[in-house]
Every structure is written in structure tokens, then in C-alpha cells.
């Protein structure tokens, strides 16, 4: 149980384009989803927290207009990197928590590796 | 001071030995504590959660929590080369996002 999927697993795009990453909870309803970013040899950095049906809460220093987050249903959240640039190249990982999972436990998706040329 | 501190390692142990991983945290209001394992290029995988003082065992893994000392540890018995990975300690206050340490890289030598 508590499986989270992400799509795509990797993406290469040109500078200036937008990329959408999907995060799905497959066997539980995720009332809260989290988006993290991880650069090589660094720890996970929380970007934003999204609750179903409400606006995402962004961490300090994360541009909300650049990283658009939508959590329209209890099983799907999307992260759109708008006008991507090479410095946005990173490993993006979502996690989900909600009804049907152990309290406070976050289950992670497999991650999406973004490369911006 | 970082909210969650871990020794970056690498911690090198021989196969079959006990690996001991440590973590300290600064927020005394923290209520939930987790250990995740992350292989290179992969996302974190939950190993154990612990919520109250004392030991919690699951197979070869034992998590230990001491809230007075703000200290969490993970013991891995009979370490295997497949245990070689980065181990992330994470803590949170109730219903908030997890705060991660920078991780300890474990190397189990065959």
C-alpha cells in the first residue's frame, strides 16, 4: 500500500519551455502533497506544500510564478516549471500524505529528473 | 544550527557488522521521527518511523529515540552490501512537512 507514482521519470527540454510533472497517489487519497527538489550530493529541499482544493504554500525563496502547483483532486498534484532554464535542472520528487496512510508518514514518488539545455 | 544534523560520512562497516547512524534535531516540539534510505539517483524509501522514546525494532533495523537529548539513531544489524546507501533522518511537528537532514552515506564492505 501507499504507492506514489510520478510522470515522467525524466525529461529533457530546451531553455524557455515549460514542463509539467504529475504526481499520483495510487492506492490512497492524498490530502496533502509535497514537492521537493534535490541537487546532486545535496539533501532534499522542500519547495511547496499543497492541500487538495486550496492554493499551495511555497517555501521561502521558491518562486510561485515559476513553479506552478495544482492539487485538483485527492490523487493528483502537478508541478509545472515555467520558462525553464539550465539552473532548474534537478531531481524533483513528490511525496504524499493523507487518509489511509500512517499519520504524518510521507510516501515518496520515484522522482523526475529534469535537464534543461 | 541546522534543524536536523547528521554526519555526512561515509560510514564504512564490514559485511555482517552493525552500522550505527545518528541524528540530532533542534526543534523540541518535534513529534514524529523517520529514517529513509536513498540509493543514488533514486527517491527516498521509508525504513522506519518512531514516535515515542525508546527502541523500535523491525527486522534488522532498530530505531532509537531520546527526546530529552533530541537524538535519534538507526542501527542496522548484519549489514549487507545492499544496505550501502544514504540514510536520511527526518523529523516533523504534527501534520507539517518533514524536515530532512543532509544524510549519512553508508558503505558496507564485502
mmCIF file of C-alpha atoms in Angstrom:
data_model
loop_
_atom_site.group_PDB
_atom_site.id
_atom_site.type_symbol
_atom_site.label_atom_id
_atom_site.label_comp_id
_atom_site.label_asym_id
_atom_site.label_seq_id
_atom_site.Cartn_x
_atom_site.Cartn_y
_atom_site.Cartn_z
ATOM 1 C CA UNK A 1 0.000 0.000 0.000
ATOM 2 C CA UNK A 2 0.831 3.741 -0.064
ATOM 3 C CA UNK A 3 2.215 3.868 -3.590
ATOM 4 C CA UNK A 4 3.025 7.179 -5.230
ATOM 5 C CA UNK A 5 3.832 7.497 -8.915
ATOM 6 C CA UNK A 6 5.405 10.307 -10.896
ATOM 7 C CA UNK A 7 5.410 11.027 -14.578
ATOM 8 C CA UNK A 8 7.589 11.495 -16.472
ATOM 9 C CA UNK A 9 10.574 9.820 -14.827
ATOM 10 C CA UNK A 10 12.921 12.004 -16.815
ATOM 11 C CA UNK A 11 12.594 14.901 -19.219
ATOM 12 C CA UNK A 12 14.956 16.951 -21.344
ATOM 13 C CA UNK A 13 13.757 20.306 -22.612
ATOM 14 C CA UNK A 14 15.051 23.460 -24.212
ATOM 15 C CA UNK A 15 15.564 26.616 -22.227
ATOM 16 C CA UNK A 16 12.423 28.751 -22.121
ATOM 17 C CA UNK A 17 9.929 25.925 -22.394
ATOM 18 C CA UNK A 18 7.541 24.720 -19.694
ATOM 19 C CA UNK A 19 7.488 21.247 -18.206
ATOM 20 C CA UNK A 20 4.662 19.588 -16.289
ATOM 21 C CA UNK A 21 5.304 16.831 -13.768
ATOM 22 C CA UNK A 22 2.468 14.692 -12.420
ATOM 23 C CA UNK A 23 2.326 13.066 -9.005
ATOM 24 C CA UNK A 24 -0.336 10.476 -8.239
ATOM 25 C CA UNK A 25 -1.248 8.538 -5.140
ATOM 26 C CA UNK A 26 -2.323 5.158 -6.462
ATOM 27 C CA UNK A 27 -3.937 3.420 -3.511
ATOM 28 C CA UNK A 28 -4.847 6.158 -1.059
ATOM 29 C CA UNK A 29 -6.282 9.634 -1.004
ATOM 30 C CA UNK A 30 -3.601 12.245 -0.515
ATOM 31 C CA UNK A 31 -4.972 15.230 1.328
ATOM 32 C CA UNK A 32 -1.515 16.774 1.298
ATOM 33 C CA UNK A 33 1.261 16.507 -1.253
ATOM 34 C CA UNK A 34 4.754 17.908 -1.037
ATOM 35 C CA UNK A 35 7.204 18.856 -3.744
ATOM 36 C CA UNK A 36 10.935 18.587 -3.139
ATOM 37 C CA UNK A 37 13.982 19.364 -5.238
ATOM 38 C CA UNK A 38 17.342 17.693 -4.858
ATOM 39 C CA UNK A 39 20.586 18.813 -6.459
ATOM 40 C CA UNK A 40 23.482 16.353 -6.792
ATOM 41 C CA UNK A 41 25.024 15.331 -3.467
ATOM 42 C CA UNK A 42 22.629 17.577 -1.542
ATOM 43 C CA UNK A 43 19.654 16.818 0.648
ATOM 44 C CA UNK A 44 16.032 17.222 -0.255
ATOM 45 C CA UNK A 45 14.756 20.782 -0.157
ATOM 46 C CA UNK A 46 11.052 21.342 0.327
ATOM 47 C CA UNK A 47 9.640 23.588 -2.365
ATOM 48 C CA UNK A 48 5.951 23.689 -1.526
ATOM 49 C CA UNK A 49 3.099 22.006 0.263
ATOM 50 C CA UNK A 50 -0.223 21.556 -1.462
ATOM 51 C CA UNK A 51 -3.546 20.629 0.046
ATOM 52 C CA UNK A 52 -6.329 19.345 -2.135
ATOM 53 C CA UNK A 53 -8.555 22.115 -3.351
ATOM 54 C CA UNK A 54 -6.513 25.008 -1.999
ATOM 55 C CA UNK A 55 -3.520 27.066 -3.052
ATOM 56 C CA UNK A 56 -0.068 25.690 -2.451
ATOM 57 C CA UNK A 57 2.158 27.071 0.289
ATOM 58 C CA UNK A 58 5.616 27.834 -1.038
ATOM 59 C CA UNK A 59 8.832 27.808 0.957
ATOM 60 C CA UNK A 60 10.878 30.956 1.227
ATOM 61 C CA UNK A 61 12.885 31.606 -1.905
ATOM 62 C CA UNK A 62 10.730 29.463 -4.192
ATOM 63 C CA UNK A 63 9.076 31.492 -6.940
ATOM 64 C CA UNK A 64 5.389 30.654 -7.050
ATOM 65 C CA UNK A 65 5.017 32.096 -10.552
ATOM 66 C CA UNK A 66 7.798 29.880 -11.845
ATOM 67 C CA UNK A 67 6.783 26.666 -10.108
ATOM 68 C CA UNK A 68 3.044 26.303 -10.541
ATOM 69 C CA UNK A 69 1.423 23.681 -8.358
ATOM 70 C CA UNK A 70 -2.083 22.334 -8.772
ATOM 71 C CA UNK A 71 -3.724 19.789 -6.463
ATOM 72 C CA UNK A 72 -7.128 19.475 -8.026
ATOM 73 C CA UNK A 73 -8.011 16.022 -6.728
ATOM 74 C CA UNK A 74 -7.185 13.745 -3.813
ATOM 75 C CA UNK A 75 -4.960 11.609 -6.019
ATOM 76 C CA UNK A 76 -3.222 14.060 -8.332
ATOM 77 C CA UNK A 77 -0.905 17.020 -7.953
ATOM 78 C CA UNK A 78 1.034 18.659 -10.753
ATOM 79 C CA UNK A 79 4.144 20.819 -10.775
ATOM 80 C CA UNK A 80 4.749 22.984 -13.814
ATOM 81 C CA UNK A 81 8.168 24.520 -14.253
ATOM 82 C CA UNK A 82 7.530 27.559 -16.415
ATOM 83 C CA UNK A 83 10.175 29.081 -18.696
ATOM 84 C CA UNK A 84 12.713 26.547 -17.538
ATOM 85 C CA UNK A 85 16.389 27.437 -17.505
ATOM 86 C CA UNK A 86 19.509 25.298 -17.051
ATOM 87 C CA UNK A 87 19.677 26.192 -13.346
ATOM 88 C CA UNK A 88 16.290 24.495 -12.912
ATOM 89 C CA UNK A 89 17.867 21.175 -13.870
ATOM 90 C CA UNK A 90 17.402 18.968 -10.838
ATOM 91 C CA UNK A 91 15.712 15.895 -9.401
ATOM 92 C CA UNK A 92 12.118 16.734 -8.498
ATOM 93 C CA UNK A 93 10.399 14.426 -6.042
ATOM 94 C CA UNK A 94 6.854 14.499 -4.752
ATOM 95 C CA UNK A 95 5.534 12.889 -1.622
ATOM 96 C CA UNK A 96 2.038 12.329 -0.367
ATOM 97 C CA UNK A 97 0.318 12.030 2.969
ATOM 98 C CA UNK A 98 -3.304 11.550 3.787
ATOM 99 C CA UNK A 99 -6.189 9.375 4.833
ATOM 100 C CA UNK A 100 -5.289 5.716 4.656
ATOM 101 C CA UNK A 101 -1.602 6.254 5.410
ATOM 102 C CA UNK A 102 0.133 6.221 8.777
ATOM 103 C CA UNK A 103 -0.235 9.578 10.462
ATOM 104 C CA UNK A 104 2.475 12.037 9.332
ATOM 105 C CA UNK A 105 4.258 9.470 7.193
ATOM 106 C CA UNK A 106 5.151 10.784 3.777
ATOM 107 C CA UNK A 107 5.481 8.362 0.895
ATOM 108 C CA UNK A 108 7.678 9.419 -1.971
ATOM 109 C CA UNK A 109 7.255 9.088 -5.690
ATOM 110 C CA UNK A 110 10.171 7.791 -7.769
ATOM 111 C CA UNK A 111 11.200 11.295 -8.830
ATOM 112 C CA UNK A 112 11.549 13.163 -12.112
ATOM 113 C CA UNK A 113 14.949 14.129 -13.422
ATOM 114 C CA UNK A 114 14.726 17.399 -15.342
ATOM 115 C CA UNK A 115 17.508 18.509 -17.659
ATOM 116 C CA UNK A 116 17.201 21.927 -19.271
ATOM 117 C CA UNK A 117 19.505 22.524 -22.213
ATOM 118 C CA UNK B 1 22.379 25.495 13.665
ATOM 119 C CA UNK B 2 20.709 23.138 11.228
ATOM 120 C CA UNK B 3 17.307 21.812 12.231
ATOM 121 C CA UNK B 4 18.361 18.220 11.636
ATOM 122 C CA UNK B 5 22.024 17.266 11.752
ATOM 123 C CA UNK B 6 23.684 14.127 10.524
ATOM 124 C CA UNK B 7 27.280 13.185 9.964
ATOM 125 C CA UNK B 8 27.739 13.073 6.199
ATOM 126 C CA UNK B 9 30.111 10.109 6.360
ATOM 127 C CA UNK B 10 30.946 7.955 4.624
ATOM 128 C CA UNK B 11 30.471 5.433 7.374
ATOM 129 C CA UNK B 12 32.245 2.264 6.340
ATOM 130 C CA UNK B 13 31.463 -1.064 8.010
ATOM 131 C CA UNK B 14 32.349 -4.643 7.059
ATOM 132 C CA UNK B 15 29.646 -7.009 5.900
ATOM 133 C CA UNK B 16 27.868 -8.614 8.840
ATOM 134 C CA UNK B 17 28.704 -5.811 11.273
ATOM 135 C CA UNK B 18 26.322 -3.403 12.979
ATOM 136 C CA UNK B 19 26.031 0.026 11.390
ATOM 137 C CA UNK B 20 25.057 2.860 13.715
ATOM 138 C CA UNK B 21 23.632 6.048 12.244
ATOM 139 C CA UNK B 22 22.939 9.117 14.350
ATOM 140 C CA UNK B 23 20.834 12.231 14.060
ATOM 141 C CA UNK B 24 20.155 15.228 16.283
ATOM 142 C CA UNK B 25 17.373 17.754 15.907
ATOM 143 C CA UNK B 26 16.827 21.232 17.263
ATOM 144 C CA UNK B 27 13.039 21.595 17.485
ATOM 145 C CA UNK B 28 11.882 20.299 20.862
ATOM 146 C CA UNK B 29 8.327 20.335 19.538
ATOM 147 C CA UNK B 30 9.113 17.594 17.028
ATOM 148 C CA UNK B 31 6.748 14.680 17.408
ATOM 149 C CA UNK B 32 7.437 12.280 14.557
ATOM 150 C CA UNK B 33 10.766 10.824 13.500
ATOM 151 C CA UNK B 34 11.623 8.889 10.387
ATOM 152 C CA UNK B 35 14.501 7.131 8.722
ATOM 153 C CA UNK B 36 14.599 6.961 4.948
ATOM 154 C CA UNK B 37 17.075 5.184 2.714
ATOM 155 C CA UNK B 38 18.071 6.737 -0.605
ATOM 156 C CA UNK B 39 20.054 4.936 -3.254
ATOM 157 C CA UNK B 40 21.993 7.070 -5.707
ATOM 158 C CA UNK B 41 19.678 8.547 -8.323
ATOM 159 C CA UNK B 42 16.555 7.238 -6.612
ATOM 160 C CA UNK B 43 13.941 8.770 -4.347
ATOM 161 C CA UNK B 44 13.821 8.143 -0.584
ATOM 162 C CA UNK B 45 12.318 4.923 0.705
ATOM 163 C CA UNK B 46 10.809 4.766 4.185
ATOM 164 C CA UNK B 47 12.583 2.390 6.549
ATOM 165 C CA UNK B 48 11.087 3.188 9.936
ATOM 166 C CA UNK B 49 9.084 5.678 11.898
ATOM 167 C CA UNK B 50 9.251 6.231 15.650
ATOM 168 C CA UNK B 51 7.108 8.447 17.820
ATOM 169 C CA UNK B 52 7.953 7.684 21.469
ATOM 170 C CA UNK B 53 11.123 7.339 23.499
ATOM 171 C CA UNK B 54 12.879 4.016 23.437
ATOM 172 C CA UNK B 55 13.654 1.405 20.840
ATOM 173 C CA UNK B 56 11.609 0.150 17.927
ATOM 174 C CA UNK B 57 12.720 -2.919 16.030
ATOM 175 C CA UNK B 58 11.792 -4.060 12.535
ATOM 176 C CA UNK B 59 13.803 -6.945 11.164
ATOM 177 C CA UNK B 60 17.457 -5.958 11.002
ATOM 178 C CA UNK B 61 16.658 -2.329 11.784
ATOM 179 C CA UNK B 62 16.279 -0.715 15.213
ATOM 180 C CA UNK B 63 15.366 2.929 15.656
ATOM 181 C CA UNK B 64 16.117 4.628 18.952
ATOM 182 C CA UNK B 65 14.624 7.895 20.152
ATOM 183 C CA UNK B 66 15.632 10.074 23.093
ATOM 184 C CA UNK B 67 13.564 13.229 23.141
ATOM 185 C CA UNK B 68 15.341 14.669 26.191
ATOM 186 C CA UNK B 69 18.629 14.557 24.306
ATOM 187 C CA UNK B 70 16.946 15.366 20.963
ATOM 188 C CA UNK B 71 18.619 12.358 19.462
ATOM 189 C CA UNK B 72 17.510 9.677 17.015
ATOM 190 C CA UNK B 73 19.551 6.731 15.839
ATOM 191 C CA UNK B 74 19.251 3.799 13.476
ATOM 192 C CA UNK B 75 21.039 0.507 13.972
ATOM 193 C CA UNK B 76 21.408 -1.915 11.105
ATOM 194 C CA UNK B 77 22.363 -5.423 12.184
ATOM 195 C CA UNK B 78 24.102 -7.909 9.908
ATOM 196 C CA UNK B 79 24.878 -5.166 7.398
ATOM 197 C CA UNK B 80 24.818 -6.237 3.759
ATOM 198 C CA UNK B 81 26.420 -4.607 0.714
ATOM 199 C CA UNK B 82 22.880 -3.878 -0.482
ATOM 200 C CA UNK B 83 22.475 -1.612 2.552
ATOM 201 C CA UNK B 84 25.034 0.755 1.045
ATOM 202 C CA UNK B 85 23.096 3.968 0.505
ATOM 203 C CA UNK B 86 22.484 7.384 2.002
ATOM 204 C CA UNK B 87 20.311 7.326 5.118
ATOM 205 C CA UNK B 88 18.154 10.365 5.744
ATOM 206 C CA UNK B 89 16.799 11.327 9.134
ATOM 207 C CA UNK B 90 13.569 13.338 9.058
ATOM 208 C CA UNK B 91 11.503 14.959 11.781
ATOM 209 C CA UNK B 92 8.331 16.996 11.950
ATOM 210 C CA UNK B 93 5.742 18.572 14.124
ATOM 211 C CA UNK B 94 2.335 17.104 13.735
ATOM 212 C CA UNK B 95 0.899 17.420 10.224
ATOM 213 C CA UNK B 96 3.734 19.581 8.939
ATOM 214 C CA UNK B 97 6.176 18.737 6.177
ATOM 215 C CA UNK B 98 9.175 16.649 7.065
ATOM 216 C CA UNK B 99 12.486 18.367 7.667
ATOM 217 C CA UNK B 100 15.376 16.280 6.416
ATOM 218 C CA UNK B 101 18.958 16.036 7.499
ATOM 219 C CA UNK B 102 21.636 16.040 4.829
ATOM 220 C CA UNK B 103 22.056 12.278 5.138
ATOM 221 C CA UNK B 104 24.797 9.837 6.096
ATOM 222 C CA UNK B 105 26.391 7.772 3.381
ATOM 223 C CA UNK B 106 26.857 4.167 4.459
ATOM 224 C CA UNK B 107 29.290 1.841 2.730
ATOM 225 C CA UNK B 108 29.173 -1.858 3.593
ATOM 226 C CA UNK B 109 32.366 -3.578 2.535
ATOM 227 C CA UNK B 110 32.005 -7.183 1.270
#
